[in-house]
Short mmCIF file of C-alpha atoms in Angstrom, two decimals:
data_model
loop_
_atom_site.label_atom_id
_atom_site.label_comp_id
_atom_site.label_asym_id
_atom_site.label_seq_id
_atom_site.Cartn_x
_atom_site.Cartn_y
_atom_site.Cartn_z
CA MET A 28 0.00 0.00 0.00
CA TYR A 29 1.09 3.55 -0.62
CA SER A 30 1.03 5.72 2.47
CA PHE A 31 -1.99 7.85 3.32
CA SER A 32 -3.31 9.86 6.21
CA TYR A 33 -6.14 8.51 8.31
CA PHE A 34 -9.21 10.17 9.84
CA ARG A 35 -11.84 8.68 12.09
CA PRO A 36 -14.89 10.97 12.28
CA THR A 37 -17.77 10.06 14.59
CA THR A 38 -20.65 11.56 12.59
CA ALA A 39 -21.60 11.63 8.93
CA ARG A 40 -21.39 15.43 9.03
CA GLN A 41 -17.79 15.33 10.27
CA ALA A 42 -17.00 12.83 7.55
CA ALA A 43 -18.48 15.12 4.90
CA ASN A 44 -16.43 18.06 6.21
CA LEU A 45 -13.25 15.99 6.06
CA LEU A 46 -14.09 14.85 2.55
CA ALA A 47 -14.51 18.48 1.47
CA LYS A 48 -11.07 19.31 2.88
CA HIS A 49 -9.32 16.31 1.32
CA PRO A 50 -10.43 15.98 -2.29
CA ASP A 51 -8.23 12.92 -2.95
CA ALA A 52 -9.51 11.06 0.09
CA LYS A 53 -11.54 7.88 -0.03
CA LEU A 54 -14.26 6.87 2.37
CA LEU A 55 -13.51 3.63 4.21
CA ALA A 56 -16.53 1.54 5.18
CA GLY A 57 -16.06 -2.26 5.42
CA GLY A 58 -12.91 -1.87 3.35
CA HIS A 59 -13.16 -5.31 1.81
CA SER A 60 -12.97 -3.91 -1.71
CA LEU A 61 -10.93 -0.78 -1.04
CA ILE A 62 -8.11 -2.24 1.08
CA PRO A 63 -7.36 -5.07 -1.40
CA VAL A 64 -7.27 -2.54 -4.25
CA MET A 65 -4.90 -0.32 -2.22
CA LYS A 66 -2.68 -3.32 -1.46
CA GLN A 67 -2.32 -3.89 -5.18
CA ARG A 68 -1.46 -0.20 -5.52
CA LEU A 69 -4.34 0.23 -7.96
CA ALA A 70 -5.68 3.02 -5.76
CA GLN A 71 -3.66 5.72 -4.09
CA PRO A 72 -5.91 7.91 -1.96
CA SER A 73 -4.16 10.71 -0.08
CA ALA A 74 -6.31 10.00 2.95
CA LEU A 75 -8.81 7.50 4.26
CA ILE A 76 -11.87 8.76 6.08
CA ASP A 77 -12.98 5.83 8.19
CA LEU A 78 -16.78 5.80 8.61
CA ASN A 79 -16.82 2.93 11.09
CA ALA A 80 -17.14 5.16 14.15
CA CYS A 81 -20.12 7.05 12.66
CA GLU A 82 -22.88 5.41 14.63
CA ASP A 83 -25.49 7.61 12.95
CA LEU A 84 -24.86 5.68 9.72
CA ALA A 85 -25.84 2.22 10.96
CA GLY A 86 -29.17 0.60 11.70
CA ILE A 87 -32.27 -0.99 10.21
CA GLU A 88 -35.80 0.30 10.64
CA LEU A 89 -39.25 -0.20 9.25
CA LYS A 90 -40.64 3.18 8.23
CA GLY A 91 -44.11 3.18 6.75
CA ARG A 92 -43.99 0.98 3.68
CA SER A 93 -40.19 0.96 3.46
CA ILE A 94 -37.22 -0.67 5.09
CA VAL A 95 -34.54 1.91 5.75
CA ILE A 96 -30.99 0.63 6.15
CA GLY A 97 -28.10 2.82 7.31
CA ALA A 98 -25.14 2.87 4.92
CA LEU A 99 -22.75 1.38 7.47
CA THR A 100 -24.99 -1.61 8.28
CA ARG A 101 -23.06 -4.87 7.89
CA HIS A 102 -24.17 -7.62 5.53
CA ALA A 103 -24.59 -10.08 8.42
CA ASP A 104 -26.87 -7.65 10.26
CA VAL A 105 -29.17 -7.21 7.26
CA ALA A 106 -29.18 -10.94 6.45
CA ASN A 107 -30.13 -11.82 10.04
CA SER A 108 -32.47 -8.90 10.71
CA GLN A 109 -35.88 -10.08 11.87
CA VAL A 110 -37.38 -6.82 10.58
CA VAL A 111 -36.04 -7.50 7.07
CA LYS A 112 -36.88 -11.20 7.13
CA ASP A 113 -40.47 -10.50 8.18
CA ALA A 114 -41.23 -7.56 5.89
CA LEU A 115 -39.06 -8.23 2.84
CA PRO A 116 -37.43 -11.68 2.94
CA GLY A 117 -36.24 -11.31 -0.66
CA LEU A 118 -33.94 -8.50 0.46
CA ALA A 119 -32.40 -10.60 3.24
CA MET A 120 -31.38 -13.17 0.61
CA VAL A 121 -28.96 -10.68 -0.94
CA PRO A 122 -26.46 -9.90 1.87
CA GLY A 123 -26.75 -13.53 2.97
CA ALA A 124 -25.24 -14.53 -0.38
CA ILE A 125 -22.27 -12.14 -0.28
CA GLY A 126 -18.73 -13.46 0.21
CA ASP A 127 -18.15 -15.58 3.29
CA PRO A 128 -19.13 -15.21 6.97
CA GLN A 129 -16.14 -13.04 7.92
CA VAL A 130 -16.69 -10.75 4.95
CA ARG A 131 -20.39 -10.46 5.84
CA ASN A 132 -19.35 -9.50 9.37
CA ARG A 133 -17.50 -6.48 8.02
CA GLY A 134 -18.82 -5.45 4.61
CA THR A 135 -21.48 -2.74 4.41
CA ILE A 136 -24.42 -1.94 2.16
CA GLY A 137 -23.23 1.61 1.51
CA GLY A 138 -19.78 0.43 0.52
CA SER A 139 -21.15 -2.16 -1.86
CA ILE A 140 -23.46 0.32 -3.55
CA ALA A 141 -20.92 3.14 -3.77
CA ASN A 142 -18.33 0.81 -5.30
CA ASN A 143 -20.85 -0.60 -7.82
CA ASP A 144 -18.70 -3.58 -8.68
CA PRO A 145 -20.28 -5.15 -11.78
CA ASN A 146 -20.40 -8.49 -9.93
CA ALA A 147 -21.70 -7.17 -6.61
CA ASP A 148 -25.06 -8.32 -5.24
CA TYR A 149 -26.56 -5.23 -3.60
CA PRO A 150 -26.87 -3.17 -6.80
CA ALA A 151 -29.28 -5.85 -8.10
CA ALA A 152 -31.40 -5.53 -4.95
CA CYS A 153 -31.48 -1.73 -5.21
CA LEU A 154 -32.44 -1.71 -8.87
CA GLY A 155 -34.69 -4.75 -8.49
CA LEU A 156 -36.71 -3.12 -5.72
CA GLY A 157 -36.63 0.45 -6.97
CA ALA A 158 -34.74 1.61 -3.89
CA THR A 159 -33.92 5.20 -3.08
CA ILE A 160 -30.32 5.99 -2.19
CA VAL A 161 -30.16 8.79 0.36
CA THR A 162 -26.98 10.87 0.61
CA ASN A 163 -25.91 13.78 2.76
CA LYS A 164 -27.17 16.02 -0.06
CA ARG A 165 -30.14 14.43 -1.82
CA ARG A 166 -32.17 11.35 -2.70
CA ILE A 167 -31.33 9.37 -5.80
CA ALA A 168 -33.55 6.72 -7.39
CA ALA A 169 -31.72 3.45 -8.00
CA ASP A 170 -32.68 3.75 -11.69
CA ASP A 171 -30.52 6.90 -11.87
CA PHE A 172 -27.81 5.85 -9.41
CA PHE A 173 -25.91 3.05 -11.14
CA THR A 174 -24.28 4.64 -14.16
CA GLY A 175 -21.90 1.92 -15.31
CA MET A 176 -19.13 -0.37 -14.19
CA PHE A 177 -17.69 0.97 -10.89
CA SER A 178 -19.44 4.28 -11.49
CA THR A 179 -22.41 5.92 -9.82
CA ALA A 180 -24.27 9.22 -9.77
CA LEU A 181 -22.45 10.19 -6.55
CA GLU A 182 -20.72 13.53 -6.79
CA GLU A 183 -17.61 14.79 -5.05
CA ASN A 184 -18.15 15.21 -1.32
CA GLU A 185 -21.29 13.08 -1.38
CA ILE A 186 -21.77 10.31 1.17
CA ILE A 187 -24.46 7.64 1.12
CA THR A 188 -26.23 7.80 4.47
CA LYS A 189 -29.01 5.26 3.97
CA VAL A 190 -30.92 3.18 1.50
CA MET A 191 -34.73 3.01 1.43
CA PHE A 192 -36.28 -0.17 0.06
CA PRO A 193 -40.00 -0.08 -0.67
CA ILE A 194 -41.64 -3.27 0.58
CA ALA A 195 -42.56 -5.40 -2.39
CA LYS A 196 -45.27 -8.01 -2.11
CA LYS A 197 -43.12 -10.56 -3.87
CA ALA A 198 -39.36 -10.47 -4.18
CA ALA A 199 -36.44 -12.88 -4.42
CA TYR A 200 -32.80 -13.09 -5.42
CA GLU A 201 -31.10 -15.93 -7.19
CA LYS A 202 -27.41 -16.05 -7.82
CA PHE A 203 -24.91 -18.24 -9.62
CA LYS A 204 -21.87 -17.87 -7.39
CA HIS A 205 -18.38 -18.01 -8.74
CA PRO A 206 -17.16 -21.00 -6.74
CA ALA A 207 -13.87 -19.40 -5.71
CA SER A 208 -14.65 -15.73 -5.16
CA GLY A 209 -18.32 -15.98 -4.18
CA PHE A 210 -19.06 -13.06 -6.50
CA ALA A 211 -22.12 -13.28 -8.73
CA LEU A 212 -21.23 -14.73 -12.10
CA VAL A 213 -24.84 -13.72 -12.68
CA GLY A 214 -27.41 -12.66 -10.09
CA VAL A 215 -31.06 -11.82 -10.73
CA PHE A 216 -33.39 -9.93 -8.41
CA VAL A 217 -37.11 -9.99 -9.19
CA SER A 218 -39.91 -8.09 -7.48
CA LYS A 219 -43.56 -7.20 -7.80
CA ARG A 220 -45.05 -4.21 -6.01
CA GLY A 221 -48.47 -3.40 -7.38
CA SER A 222 -47.97 -2.81 -11.09
CA ASP A 223 -44.25 -2.15 -10.66
CA ILE A 224 -42.46 -5.28 -11.85
CA ARG A 225 -38.70 -5.39 -11.85
CA VAL A 226 -36.05 -7.81 -13.04
CA ALA A 227 -32.54 -6.59 -12.27
CA VAL A 228 -29.36 -8.40 -13.28
CA THR A 229 -25.87 -8.14 -11.84
CA GLY A 230 -22.67 -9.88 -12.91
CA ALA A 231 -23.69 -10.29 -16.53
CA GLY A 232 -23.69 -6.87 -18.16
CA SER A 233 -20.50 -5.25 -19.42
CA ASN A 234 -21.92 -1.96 -18.16
CA GLY A 235 -22.89 -3.14 -14.70
CA VAL A 236 -26.31 -3.82 -13.24
CA PHE A 237 -29.31 -3.52 -15.61
CA ARG A 238 -33.04 -4.25 -15.92
CA VAL A 239 -34.52 -6.73 -18.36
CA LYS A 240 -37.46 -4.86 -19.85
CA SER A 241 -38.57 -7.77 -22.07
CA PHE A 242 -38.94 -10.03 -19.02
CA GLU A 243 -40.70 -7.30 -17.04
CA GLU A 244 -43.17 -6.79 -19.88
CA ALA A 245 -43.89 -10.52 -20.11
CA LEU A 246 -44.38 -10.74 -16.34
CA LYS A 247 -47.06 -8.04 -16.33
CA LYS A 248 -49.73 -10.57 -17.27
CA ARG A 249 -48.68 -13.03 -14.63
CA PHE A 250 -45.76 -12.85 -12.19
CA SER A 251 -44.65 -16.45 -12.64
CA PRO A 252 -41.69 -18.38 -14.09
CA LYS A 253 -44.03 -19.69 -16.80
CA SER A 254 -44.50 -16.18 -18.20
CA ILE A 255 -40.85 -16.06 -19.30
CA GLU A 256 -40.52 -19.74 -20.17
CA GLY A 257 -37.97 -20.15 -22.96
CA MET A 258 -37.19 -16.43 -23.08
CA THR A 259 -33.57 -15.33 -23.34
CA ILE A 260 -31.72 -12.08 -23.73
CA PRO A 261 -29.17 -11.30 -26.44
CA ALA A 262 -25.51 -12.01 -25.66
CA SER A 263 -24.44 -8.63 -27.00
CA GLY A 264 -23.59 -6.34 -24.11
CA MET A 265 -22.83 -9.27 -21.80
CA ASN A 266 -19.45 -9.72 -20.16
CA SER A 267 -17.09 -12.28 -21.58
CA ASP A 268 -14.03 -13.30 -19.56
CA ILE A 269 -12.14 -16.34 -18.25
CA HIS A 270 -15.06 -17.15 -15.95
CA ALA A 271 -17.84 -17.33 -18.53
CA SER A 272 -18.67 -16.34 -22.10
CA ALA A 273 -21.24 -13.70 -22.99
CA GLU A 274 -23.54 -16.42 -24.38
CA TYR A 275 -23.37 -18.41 -21.15
CA ARG A 276 -24.09 -15.36 -19.04
CA ALA A 277 -27.05 -14.42 -21.24
CA HIS A 278 -28.38 -17.95 -20.84
CA LEU A 279 -27.97 -17.79 -17.06
CA VAL A 280 -30.03 -14.58 -16.91
CA GLY A 281 -33.09 -16.47 -18.13
CA VAL A 282 -32.46 -19.51 -15.94
CA LEU A 283 -31.84 -17.49 -12.78
CA ALA A 284 -34.78 -15.15 -13.44
CA ARG A 285 -37.08 -18.19 -13.59
CA ARG A 286 -35.56 -19.61 -10.39
CA ALA A 287 -35.92 -16.26 -8.63
CA LEU A 288 -39.54 -16.02 -9.74
CA ALA A 289 -40.18 -19.53 -8.45
CA LYS A 290 -38.73 -18.50 -5.08
CA ALA A 291 -40.66 -15.23 -5.01
CA THR A 292 -43.97 -16.94 -5.72
CA ALA A 293 -43.42 -20.07 -3.61
CA MET B 142 3.44 8.12 13.49
CA PRO B 143 -0.08 7.88 14.90
CA LYS B 144 -0.70 5.98 18.07
CA VAL B 145 -3.23 3.17 18.48
CA SER B 146 -4.57 1.64 21.68
CA MET B 147 -6.59 -1.53 21.88
CA THR B 148 -7.10 -4.57 24.05
CA VAL B 149 -5.57 -7.78 22.77
CA ASN B 150 -6.39 -11.03 24.57
CA GLY B 151 -7.52 -9.04 27.59
CA LYS B 152 -4.39 -6.91 27.87
CA PRO B 153 -4.24 -3.22 26.93
CA VAL B 154 -1.66 -2.56 24.22
CA THR B 155 -0.50 0.52 22.38
CA GLY B 156 1.75 1.16 19.43
CA ASN B 157 3.00 3.91 17.20
CA ILE B 158 2.40 2.71 13.68
CA GLU B 159 2.17 3.81 10.09
CA GLU B 160 -1.37 4.42 8.89
CA ARG B 161 -1.09 1.59 6.39
CA THR B 162 -0.26 -1.02 9.03
CA LEU B 163 -2.72 -3.90 8.81
CA LEU B 164 -4.15 -5.40 11.97
CA VAL B 165 -2.43 -8.71 11.18
CA GLN B 166 0.92 -6.92 10.82
CA PHE B 167 0.41 -5.14 14.12
CA LEU B 168 -0.40 -8.42 15.86
CA ARG B 169 2.49 -10.35 14.34
CA GLU B 170 5.23 -7.76 14.04
CA ASN B 171 4.58 -5.33 16.86
CA LEU B 172 3.05 -7.66 19.43
CA ARG B 173 4.87 -10.80 18.24
CA LEU B 174 1.63 -12.74 18.34
CA THR B 175 2.51 -14.93 15.38
CA GLY B 176 -0.32 -17.42 15.79
CA THR B 177 -2.45 -15.32 13.44
CA HIS B 178 -1.22 -16.17 9.95
CA VAL B 179 -1.15 -14.49 6.57
CA GLY B 180 -2.08 -16.91 3.82
CA CYS B 181 -3.48 -15.19 0.76
CA ASP B 182 -3.40 -11.56 1.94
CA THR B 183 -6.54 -11.02 -0.18
CA SER B 184 -9.25 -11.82 2.42
CA GLN B 185 -10.06 -15.20 0.94
CA CYS B 186 -8.16 -17.89 2.86
CA GLY B 187 -9.10 -17.09 6.46
CA ALA B 188 -5.68 -17.87 8.00
CA CYS B 189 -5.76 -14.39 9.56
CA VAL B 190 -9.17 -14.60 11.26
CA VAL B 191 -9.36 -12.95 14.70
CA HIS B 192 -12.27 -11.72 16.77
CA VAL B 193 -12.96 -7.99 16.83
CA ASN B 194 -15.28 -7.20 19.74
CA GLY B 195 -16.28 -10.86 19.65
CA ILE B 196 -16.96 -11.10 15.90
CA ALA B 197 -14.79 -13.02 13.42
CA MET B 198 -13.04 -10.86 10.85
CA LYS B 199 -10.11 -11.13 8.48
CA SER B 200 -7.25 -9.18 10.01
CA CYS B 201 -5.41 -8.86 6.68
CA THR B 202 -8.18 -6.53 5.51
CA LEU B 203 -8.45 -4.26 8.53
CA LEU B 204 -6.16 -1.39 9.39
CA ALA B 205 -4.68 -1.50 12.87
CA LEU B 206 -5.71 2.14 13.40
CA GLN B 207 -9.34 1.14 12.87
CA MET B 208 -9.10 -0.97 16.01
CA GLU B 209 -8.72 2.02 18.33
CA GLY B 210 -10.56 1.08 21.52
CA ALA B 211 -11.53 -2.36 20.22
CA SER B 212 -11.10 -5.68 21.94
CA ILE B 213 -9.23 -8.25 19.85
CA THR B 214 -8.97 -11.96 20.54
CA THR B 215 -6.38 -14.06 18.73
CA ILE B 216 -5.64 -17.79 18.84
CA GLU B 217 -3.18 -17.07 21.68
CA GLY B 218 -6.02 -15.72 23.79
CA ILE B 219 -8.51 -18.58 23.90
CA ALA B 220 -6.91 -21.29 26.07
CA PRO B 221 -7.93 -21.18 29.75
CA SER B 222 -4.33 -21.50 30.98
CA PRO B 223 -0.81 -22.01 29.61
CA THR B 224 -1.08 -25.76 30.16
CA GLU B 225 -4.62 -26.34 28.87
CA LEU B 226 -6.26 -26.17 25.47
CA HIS B 227 -9.58 -24.56 24.66
CA PRO B 228 -12.22 -27.26 23.96
CA MET B 229 -12.18 -26.31 20.27
CA GLN B 230 -8.38 -26.67 20.14
CA GLU B 231 -8.65 -29.98 21.94
CA ALA B 232 -11.26 -31.14 19.41
CA PHE B 233 -8.93 -30.32 16.51
CA ARG B 234 -6.17 -32.34 18.23
CA GLU B 235 -8.46 -35.27 19.03
CA ASN B 236 -9.95 -35.43 15.53
CA HIS B 237 -6.68 -34.79 13.68
CA GLY B 238 -8.28 -31.65 12.22
CA LEU B 239 -5.00 -30.41 10.83
CA GLN B 240 -1.98 -31.52 8.90
CA CYS B 241 0.50 -28.70 8.33
CA GLY B 242 -1.38 -26.47 10.78
CA TYR B 243 -1.09 -23.27 8.79
CA CYS B 244 -4.83 -22.71 8.47
CA THR B 245 -5.63 -24.01 11.97
CA PRO B 246 -5.64 -20.76 13.97
CA GLY B 247 -8.05 -19.21 11.47
CA MET B 248 -10.16 -22.38 11.39
CA ILE B 249 -10.47 -22.37 15.16
CA MET B 250 -11.29 -18.66 15.42
CA SER B 251 -13.93 -19.13 12.70
CA ALA B 252 -15.26 -22.25 14.43
CA LEU B 253 -15.80 -20.24 17.61
CA ASP B 254 -17.71 -17.65 15.59
CA ILE B 255 -19.90 -20.42 14.12
CA VAL B 256 -20.72 -21.58 17.66
CA ARG B 257 -21.51 -17.98 18.64
CA ARG B 258 -23.97 -17.64 15.77
CA LYS B 259 -25.33 -21.15 15.31
CA GLY B 260 -25.06 -22.81 18.71
CA HIS B 261 -23.51 -26.05 19.91
CA ASP B 262 -25.42 -28.59 17.85
CA LEU B 263 -23.98 -28.21 14.36
CA ASP B 264 -24.71 -30.50 11.44
CA GLU B 265 -22.15 -31.24 8.77
CA HIS B 266 -23.86 -29.16 6.10
CA THR B 267 -23.95 -26.07 8.33
CA ILE B 268 -20.29 -26.42 9.25
CA ARG B 269 -19.20 -26.84 5.63
CA GLU B 270 -21.24 -23.80 4.55
CA GLU B 271 -19.94 -21.70 7.40
CA LEU B 272 -16.29 -22.62 6.72
CA ASP B 273 -16.67 -20.98 3.30
CA GLY B 274 -14.17 -18.28 4.29
CA ASN B 275 -11.39 -20.63 5.42
CA ILE B 276 -9.20 -22.59 3.08
CA CYS B 277 -7.17 -25.68 4.00
CA ARG B 278 -4.86 -27.15 1.41
CA CYS B 279 -4.02 -30.38 3.27
CA THR B 280 -6.86 -32.10 5.02
CA GLY B 281 -9.71 -32.29 2.56
CA TYR B 282 -11.74 -30.65 5.36
CA HIS B 283 -13.27 -33.92 6.58
CA ASN B 284 -11.54 -33.97 9.94
CA ILE B 285 -11.90 -30.23 10.35
CA VAL B 286 -15.66 -30.58 10.03
CA LYS B 287 -15.63 -33.40 12.60
CA ALA B 288 -13.46 -31.30 14.91
CA VAL B 289 -15.74 -28.27 14.71
CA ALA B 290 -18.80 -30.39 15.54
CA ALA B 291 -17.02 -32.07 18.45
CA GLY B 292 -15.57 -28.79 19.73
CA ALA B 293 -18.96 -27.09 19.59
CA ARG B 294 -20.49 -29.91 21.64
CA ALA B 295 -17.60 -29.86 24.14
CA MET B 296 -18.04 -26.10 24.63
CA ALA B 297 -21.61 -26.68 25.85
CA LYS B 298 -20.36 -28.77 28.78
#
């Protein structure tokens, strides 16, 4: 790692002030993406602003018809939350499928979303539920938030403070895990909330998480695996690498969408 | 260099360290607690697992400065006395849950975290799933799984 200076604010406001003063700084949440990248010297922030002492950033609550999760909430806490499991079990499936137990004990929802790794799980849940990402400055709809591989609508000096997930009547996540890394080779989140039907895919697209409009259209008649029986998506625009070809990923999107729908409607 | 203070295995410790010092480096190089190992250094193998405020984490992916005020437990801190083993350590010995031993400290610290979360009556499937974050390149895992089950039961006594 290159050297850096280190700050440990205790509130989100302090963190934002530090970020304004240190334009080359990075925010440190769980650190399980950032620290490995810094070890490889692929990132060289001048400073790290550690959010882990900002207690105002963590927590899970049911607010009206939404589940509101603080940005610093760990994957294990969301996966095991009784509030989440009761109100929106499909959402609990997502952090429960991330990495391994030790990683889930440390990694955070805000970190995952801000990083927008094309193989990360949480972006699929956000897009697949039509979540709202709340920052220290504004609210951003998930549809506008994820702008491409490792890129988001976040501006300089902007910190995610919480994520609001509307409670969908039916929702589920299905993932084909890379056996070594645990990352999603492909992951599909499906949900139905009134007439709002969403199918969001992570891991597959060369531009990050995306929605499958053709599947969503077909599911409007009936929210069931049968409605998209035999449907596929084109391989163009899919990732192709040593792990899987674009054609294979495109195929998995259909398979996993049907499995997720089966889970959501079980 | 900034100063960090934490509790390690029940004892208060301090150190003046570079910001980029990892927790595992601080434990091994500053405190000479070399039971915590570095295997992959990429948070995959689990040889570096320690407990931070009672919760298992990979110390190769935490900065030592982040542990200000925290309570850390390493493999050196679990035995009840210098001449006795912790029941989980004893179970690994009894069941031959190791060959070269490199992964063992991490396996045991993870096993204790499994007991914390899942209780003392662990089936094989649960143990195998929960050991997802720990890699052993010798044993084929079979005896490790047996050891974790036996250790978990012994801890209930």
